[in-house]
CSV table of C-alpha atoms in Angstrom, one decimal:
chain,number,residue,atom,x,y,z
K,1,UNK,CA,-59.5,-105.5,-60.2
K,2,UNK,CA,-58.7,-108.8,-61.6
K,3,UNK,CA,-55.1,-110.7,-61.2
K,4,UNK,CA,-54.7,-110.6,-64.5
K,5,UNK,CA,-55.4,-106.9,-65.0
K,6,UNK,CA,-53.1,-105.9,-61.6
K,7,UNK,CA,-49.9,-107.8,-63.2
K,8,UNK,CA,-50.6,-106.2,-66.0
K,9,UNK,CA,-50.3,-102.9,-64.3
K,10,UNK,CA,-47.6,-103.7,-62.6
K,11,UNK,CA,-45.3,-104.7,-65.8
K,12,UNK,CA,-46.5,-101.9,-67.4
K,13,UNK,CA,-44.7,-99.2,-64.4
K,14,UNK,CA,-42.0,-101.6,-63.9
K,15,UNK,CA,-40.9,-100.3,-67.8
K,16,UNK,CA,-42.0,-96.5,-67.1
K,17,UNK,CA,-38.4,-94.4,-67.0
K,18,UNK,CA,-39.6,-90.6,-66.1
K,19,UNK,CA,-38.3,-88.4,-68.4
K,20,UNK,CA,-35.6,-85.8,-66.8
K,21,UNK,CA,-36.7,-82.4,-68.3
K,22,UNK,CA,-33.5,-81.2,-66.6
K,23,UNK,CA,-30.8,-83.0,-67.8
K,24,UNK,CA,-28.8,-81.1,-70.6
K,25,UNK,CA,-27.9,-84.0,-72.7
K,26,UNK,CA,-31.5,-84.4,-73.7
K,27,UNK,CA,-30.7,-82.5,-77.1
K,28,UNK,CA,-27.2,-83.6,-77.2
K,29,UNK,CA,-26.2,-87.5,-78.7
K,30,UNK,CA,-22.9,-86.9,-77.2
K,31,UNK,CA,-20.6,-85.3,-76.2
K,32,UNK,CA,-20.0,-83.3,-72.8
K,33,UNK,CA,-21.8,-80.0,-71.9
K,34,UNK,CA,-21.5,-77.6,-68.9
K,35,UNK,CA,-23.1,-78.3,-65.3
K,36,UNK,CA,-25.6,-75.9,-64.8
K,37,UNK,CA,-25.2,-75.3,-61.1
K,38,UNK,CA,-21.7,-76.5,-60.5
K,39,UNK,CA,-18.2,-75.0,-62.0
K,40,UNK,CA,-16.7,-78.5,-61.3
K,41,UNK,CA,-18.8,-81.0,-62.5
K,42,UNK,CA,-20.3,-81.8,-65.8
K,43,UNK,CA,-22.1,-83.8,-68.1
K,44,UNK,CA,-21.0,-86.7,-70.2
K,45,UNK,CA,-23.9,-87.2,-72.9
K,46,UNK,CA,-24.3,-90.6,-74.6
K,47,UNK,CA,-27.4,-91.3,-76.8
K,48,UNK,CA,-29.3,-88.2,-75.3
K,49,UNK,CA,-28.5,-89.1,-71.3
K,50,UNK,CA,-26.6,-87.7,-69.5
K,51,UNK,CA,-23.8,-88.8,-66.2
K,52,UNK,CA,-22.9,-86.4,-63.7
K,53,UNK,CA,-18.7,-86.3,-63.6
K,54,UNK,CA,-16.4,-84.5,-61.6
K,55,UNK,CA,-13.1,-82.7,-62.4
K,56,UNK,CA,-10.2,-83.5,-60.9
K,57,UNK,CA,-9.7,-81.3,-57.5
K,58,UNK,CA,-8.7,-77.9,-58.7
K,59,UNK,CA,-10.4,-78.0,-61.9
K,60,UNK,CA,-13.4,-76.2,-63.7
K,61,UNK,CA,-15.4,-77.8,-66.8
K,62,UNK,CA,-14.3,-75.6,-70.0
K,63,UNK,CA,-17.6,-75.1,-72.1
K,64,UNK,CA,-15.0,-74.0,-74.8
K,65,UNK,CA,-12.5,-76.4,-74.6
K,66,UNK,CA,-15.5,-79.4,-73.5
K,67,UNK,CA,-12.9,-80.6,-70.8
K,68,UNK,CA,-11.2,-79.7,-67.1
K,69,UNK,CA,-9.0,-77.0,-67.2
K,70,UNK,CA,-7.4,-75.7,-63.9
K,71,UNK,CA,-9.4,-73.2,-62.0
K,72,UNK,CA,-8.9,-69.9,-63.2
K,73,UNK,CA,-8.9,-70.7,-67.1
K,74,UNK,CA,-12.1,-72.0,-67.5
K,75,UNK,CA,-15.3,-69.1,-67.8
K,76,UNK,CA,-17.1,-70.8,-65.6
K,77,UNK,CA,-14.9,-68.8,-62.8
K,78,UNK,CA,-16.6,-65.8,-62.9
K,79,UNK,CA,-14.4,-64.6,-59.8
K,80,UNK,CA,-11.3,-65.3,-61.5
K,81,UNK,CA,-8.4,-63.6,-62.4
K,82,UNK,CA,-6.9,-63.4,-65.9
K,83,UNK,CA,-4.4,-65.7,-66.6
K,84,UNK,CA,-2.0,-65.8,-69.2
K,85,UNK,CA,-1.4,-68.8,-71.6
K,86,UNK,CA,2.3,-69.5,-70.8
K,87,UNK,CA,2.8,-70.4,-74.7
K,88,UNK,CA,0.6,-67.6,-76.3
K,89,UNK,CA,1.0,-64.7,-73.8
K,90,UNK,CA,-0.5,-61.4,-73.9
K,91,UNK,CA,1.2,-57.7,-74.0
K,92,UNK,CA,-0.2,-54.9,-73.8
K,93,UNK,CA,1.1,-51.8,-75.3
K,94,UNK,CA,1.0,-47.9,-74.7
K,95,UNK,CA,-2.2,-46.8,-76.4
K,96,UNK,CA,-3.4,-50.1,-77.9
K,97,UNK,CA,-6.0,-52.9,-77.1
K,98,UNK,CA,-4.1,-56.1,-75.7
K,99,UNK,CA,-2.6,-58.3,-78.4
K,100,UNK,CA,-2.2,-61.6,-77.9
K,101,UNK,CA,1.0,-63.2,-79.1
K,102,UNK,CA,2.0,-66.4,-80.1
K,103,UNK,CA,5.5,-67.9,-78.9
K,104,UNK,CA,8.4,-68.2,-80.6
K,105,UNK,CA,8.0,-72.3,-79.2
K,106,UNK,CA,4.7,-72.3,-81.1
K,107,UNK,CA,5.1,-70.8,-84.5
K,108,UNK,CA,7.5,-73.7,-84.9
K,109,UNK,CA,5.1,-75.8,-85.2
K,110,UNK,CA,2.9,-74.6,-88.2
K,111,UNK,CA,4.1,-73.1,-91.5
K,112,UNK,CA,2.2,-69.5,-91.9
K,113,UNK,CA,0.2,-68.3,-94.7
K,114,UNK,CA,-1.5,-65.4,-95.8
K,115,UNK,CA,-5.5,-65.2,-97.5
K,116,UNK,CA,-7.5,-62.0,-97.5
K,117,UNK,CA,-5.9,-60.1,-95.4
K,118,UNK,CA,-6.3,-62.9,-92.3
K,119,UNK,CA,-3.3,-65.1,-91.2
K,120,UNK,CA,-3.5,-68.9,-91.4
K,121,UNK,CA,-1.5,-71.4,-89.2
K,122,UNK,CA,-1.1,-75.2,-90.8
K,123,UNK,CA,0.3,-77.6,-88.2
K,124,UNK,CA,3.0,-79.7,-89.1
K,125,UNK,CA,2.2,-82.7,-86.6
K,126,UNK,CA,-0.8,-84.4,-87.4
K,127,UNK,CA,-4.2,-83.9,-85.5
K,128,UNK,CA,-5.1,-85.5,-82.5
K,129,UNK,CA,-8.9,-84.7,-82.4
K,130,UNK,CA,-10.6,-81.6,-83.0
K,131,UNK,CA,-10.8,-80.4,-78.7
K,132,UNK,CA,-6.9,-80.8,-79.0
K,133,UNK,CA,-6.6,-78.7,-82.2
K,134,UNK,CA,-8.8,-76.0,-81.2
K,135,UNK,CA,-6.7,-75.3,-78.1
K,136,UNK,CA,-3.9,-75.4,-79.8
K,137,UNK,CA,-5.4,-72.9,-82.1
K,138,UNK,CA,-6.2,-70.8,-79.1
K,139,UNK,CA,-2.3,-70.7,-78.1
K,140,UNK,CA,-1.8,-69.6,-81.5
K,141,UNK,CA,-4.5,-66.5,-81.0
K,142,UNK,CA,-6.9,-67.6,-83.3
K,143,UNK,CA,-9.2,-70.3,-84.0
K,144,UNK,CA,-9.7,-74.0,-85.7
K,145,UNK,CA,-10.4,-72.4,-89.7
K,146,UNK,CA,-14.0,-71.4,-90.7
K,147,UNK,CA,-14.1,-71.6,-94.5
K,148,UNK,CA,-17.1,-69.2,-95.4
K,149,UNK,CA,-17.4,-69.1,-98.8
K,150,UNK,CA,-15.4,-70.3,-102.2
K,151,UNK,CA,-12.4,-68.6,-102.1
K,152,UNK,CA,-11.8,-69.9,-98.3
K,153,UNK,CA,-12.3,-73.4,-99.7
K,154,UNK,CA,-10.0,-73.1,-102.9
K,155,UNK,CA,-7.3,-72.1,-100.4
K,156,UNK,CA,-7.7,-74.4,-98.1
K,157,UNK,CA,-7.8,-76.8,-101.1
K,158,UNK,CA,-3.9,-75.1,-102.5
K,159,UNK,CA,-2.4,-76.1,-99.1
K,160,UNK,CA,-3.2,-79.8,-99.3
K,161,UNK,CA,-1.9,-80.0,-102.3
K,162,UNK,CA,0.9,-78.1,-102.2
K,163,UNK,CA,2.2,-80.0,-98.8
K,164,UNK,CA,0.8,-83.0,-100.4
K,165,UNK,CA,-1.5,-84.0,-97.1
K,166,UNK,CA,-4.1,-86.4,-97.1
K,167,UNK,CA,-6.6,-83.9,-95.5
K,168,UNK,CA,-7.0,-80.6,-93.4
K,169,UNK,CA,-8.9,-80.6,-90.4
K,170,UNK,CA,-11.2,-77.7,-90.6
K,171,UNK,CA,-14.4,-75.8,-88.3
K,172,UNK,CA,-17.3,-77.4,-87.8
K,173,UNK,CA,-19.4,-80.5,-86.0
K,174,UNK,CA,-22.8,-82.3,-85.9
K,175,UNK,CA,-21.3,-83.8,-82.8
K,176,UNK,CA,-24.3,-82.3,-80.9
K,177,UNK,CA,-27.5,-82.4,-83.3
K,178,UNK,CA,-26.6,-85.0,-86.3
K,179,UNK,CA,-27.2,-83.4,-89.3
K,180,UNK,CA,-26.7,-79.7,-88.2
K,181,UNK,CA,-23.6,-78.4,-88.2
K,182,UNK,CA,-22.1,-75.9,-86.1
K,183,UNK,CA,-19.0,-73.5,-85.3
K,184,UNK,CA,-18.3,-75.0,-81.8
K,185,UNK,CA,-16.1,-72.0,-81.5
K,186,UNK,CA,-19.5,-69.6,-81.3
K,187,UNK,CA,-22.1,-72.6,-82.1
K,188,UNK,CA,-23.2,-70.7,-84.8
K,189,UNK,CA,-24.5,-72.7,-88.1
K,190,UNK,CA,-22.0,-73.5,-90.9
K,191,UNK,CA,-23.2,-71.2,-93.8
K,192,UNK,CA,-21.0,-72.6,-96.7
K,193,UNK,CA,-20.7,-76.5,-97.6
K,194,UNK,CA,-19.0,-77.8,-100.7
K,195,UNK,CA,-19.2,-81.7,-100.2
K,196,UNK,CA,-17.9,-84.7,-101.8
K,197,UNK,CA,-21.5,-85.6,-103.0
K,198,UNK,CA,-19.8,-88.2,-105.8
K,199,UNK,CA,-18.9,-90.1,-102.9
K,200,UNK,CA,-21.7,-89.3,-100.2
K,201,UNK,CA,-20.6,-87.0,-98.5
K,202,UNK,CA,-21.7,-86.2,-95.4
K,203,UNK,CA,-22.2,-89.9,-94.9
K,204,UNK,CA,-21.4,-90.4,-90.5
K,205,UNK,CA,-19.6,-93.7,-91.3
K,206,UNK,CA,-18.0,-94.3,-87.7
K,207,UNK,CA,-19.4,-91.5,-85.8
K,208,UNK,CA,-17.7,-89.2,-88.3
K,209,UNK,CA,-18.5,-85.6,-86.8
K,210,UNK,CA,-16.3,-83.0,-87.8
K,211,UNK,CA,-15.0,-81.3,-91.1
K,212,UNK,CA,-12.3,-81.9,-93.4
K,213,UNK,CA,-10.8,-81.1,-97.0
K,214,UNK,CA,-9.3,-83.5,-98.7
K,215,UNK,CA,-7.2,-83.0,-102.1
K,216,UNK,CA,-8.7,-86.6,-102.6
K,217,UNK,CA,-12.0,-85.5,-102.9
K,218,UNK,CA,-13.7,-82.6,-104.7
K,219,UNK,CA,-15.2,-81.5,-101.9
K,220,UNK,CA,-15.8,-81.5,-98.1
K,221,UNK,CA,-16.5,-84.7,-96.4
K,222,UNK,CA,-17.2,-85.8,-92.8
K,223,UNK,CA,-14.3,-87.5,-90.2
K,224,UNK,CA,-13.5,-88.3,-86.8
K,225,UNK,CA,-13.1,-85.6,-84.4
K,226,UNK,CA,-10.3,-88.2,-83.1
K,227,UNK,CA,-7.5,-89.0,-85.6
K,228,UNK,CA,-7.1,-92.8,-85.5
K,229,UNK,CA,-5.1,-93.4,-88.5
K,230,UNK,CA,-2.0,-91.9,-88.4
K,231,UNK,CA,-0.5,-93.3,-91.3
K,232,UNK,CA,-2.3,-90.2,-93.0
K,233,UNK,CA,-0.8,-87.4,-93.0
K,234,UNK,CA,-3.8,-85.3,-91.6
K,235,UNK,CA,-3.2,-81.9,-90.2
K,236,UNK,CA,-5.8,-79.0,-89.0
K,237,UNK,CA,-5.9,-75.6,-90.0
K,238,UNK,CA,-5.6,-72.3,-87.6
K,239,UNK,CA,-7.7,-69.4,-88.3
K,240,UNK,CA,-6.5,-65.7,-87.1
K,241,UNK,CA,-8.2,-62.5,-87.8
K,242,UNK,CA,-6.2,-59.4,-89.1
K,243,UNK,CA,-6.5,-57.9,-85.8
K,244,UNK,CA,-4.2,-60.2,-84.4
């Protein structure tokens, strides 16, 4: 083989980076996702890689919340105990499933409404990011809102203008597949969309992942799953079903 040919080679496998079939992030853009061997570690996915972290000691990775969580509230734990939420606590009553229960400490927080024949919680502080509002929605037994259909949407449209908001925070991400958008709640795909097309909408200016309504806006439109403008008063919407 010629010099020529053998440096050739040689910069050719100095650029060759095997391609981990293992590593979970290689469908993700970002994001974090569940260790698949270890309750305490993790993956932090950026541009389809993923690192290997490790929760603080004492902690397990929550697939659902997509942070640590002390051990024993976290699924991962499959020899865990049940522990009760200390603001959304559980009773359980003579001939009846569990129920969960929000606190008194809680319901302060949100003004209550009613829409076919579920309950709906509307924070009063605004939104921090979506991981933060869905827990929260979780202390409040339910779930970050999943608009389904028209009717869903109209209401959700009647709160922002009646509390004059700039937007609601509602269900739903590409954060994981751009372009496909998801419950994270059950990772099932979004079935209804009613978006802002006048203006774009979805258009992923800034990374913009998650769902919103706006009374702005006749129609849905993309935002950060991390609330950095705070001059708008943005809130996010709780979800709970009549059996609760």
């Amino acid at each position: 083989m010629s010099v020529s040919k053998s440096v050739l080679l040689l910069l050719l496998m100095s650029y060759y980076v095997p391609v981990n079939s293992q590593d979970p992030c290689t469908n993700k853009r970002y994001g974090k996702v569940p260790h698949p061997e270890s309750c305490s570690k993790y993956y932090e996915c950026s541009q389809y890689q993923g690192k290997e972290q490790t929760c603080p000691s004492g902690e397990h990775f929550s697939a659902q919340l997509r942070h640590c969580v002390p051990i024993g509230q976290s699924s991962c734990d499959t020899t865990r105990t049940t522990v009760t939420a200390k603001r959304a606590p559980t009773m359980r009553r003579p001939g009846s499933k569990i129920q969960c229960v929000p606190s008194q400490e809680n319901l302060d927080l949100f003004d209550r409404y009613d829409y076919s024949k579920k309950t709906y919680f509307l924070s009063k502080a605004i939104f921090i990011s979506d991981v933060a509002s869905a827990a929260m929605c979780k202390q409040m037994c339910g779930y970050l809102a999943e608009v389904d259909d028209e009717g869903e949407y109209n209401f959700v449209v009647s709160l922002t203008k009646k509390h004059n908001y700039y937007g609601i925070l509602i269900a739903g991400t590409d954060k994981y597949t751009e372009g496909t958008w998801e419950y994270e709640r059950t990772m099932k795909r979004v079935k209804y969309f009613n978006w802002c097309l006048e203006l774009g909408e979805p258009n992923n200016s800034f990374d913009q992942d998650c769902m919103a309504i706006s009374k702005h806006y006749s129609g849905m439109f993309d935002h950060q799953c991390v609330h950095a403008h705070n001059y708008y008063s943005f809130r996010y919407l709780c979800e709970v079903d009549a059996k609760n």
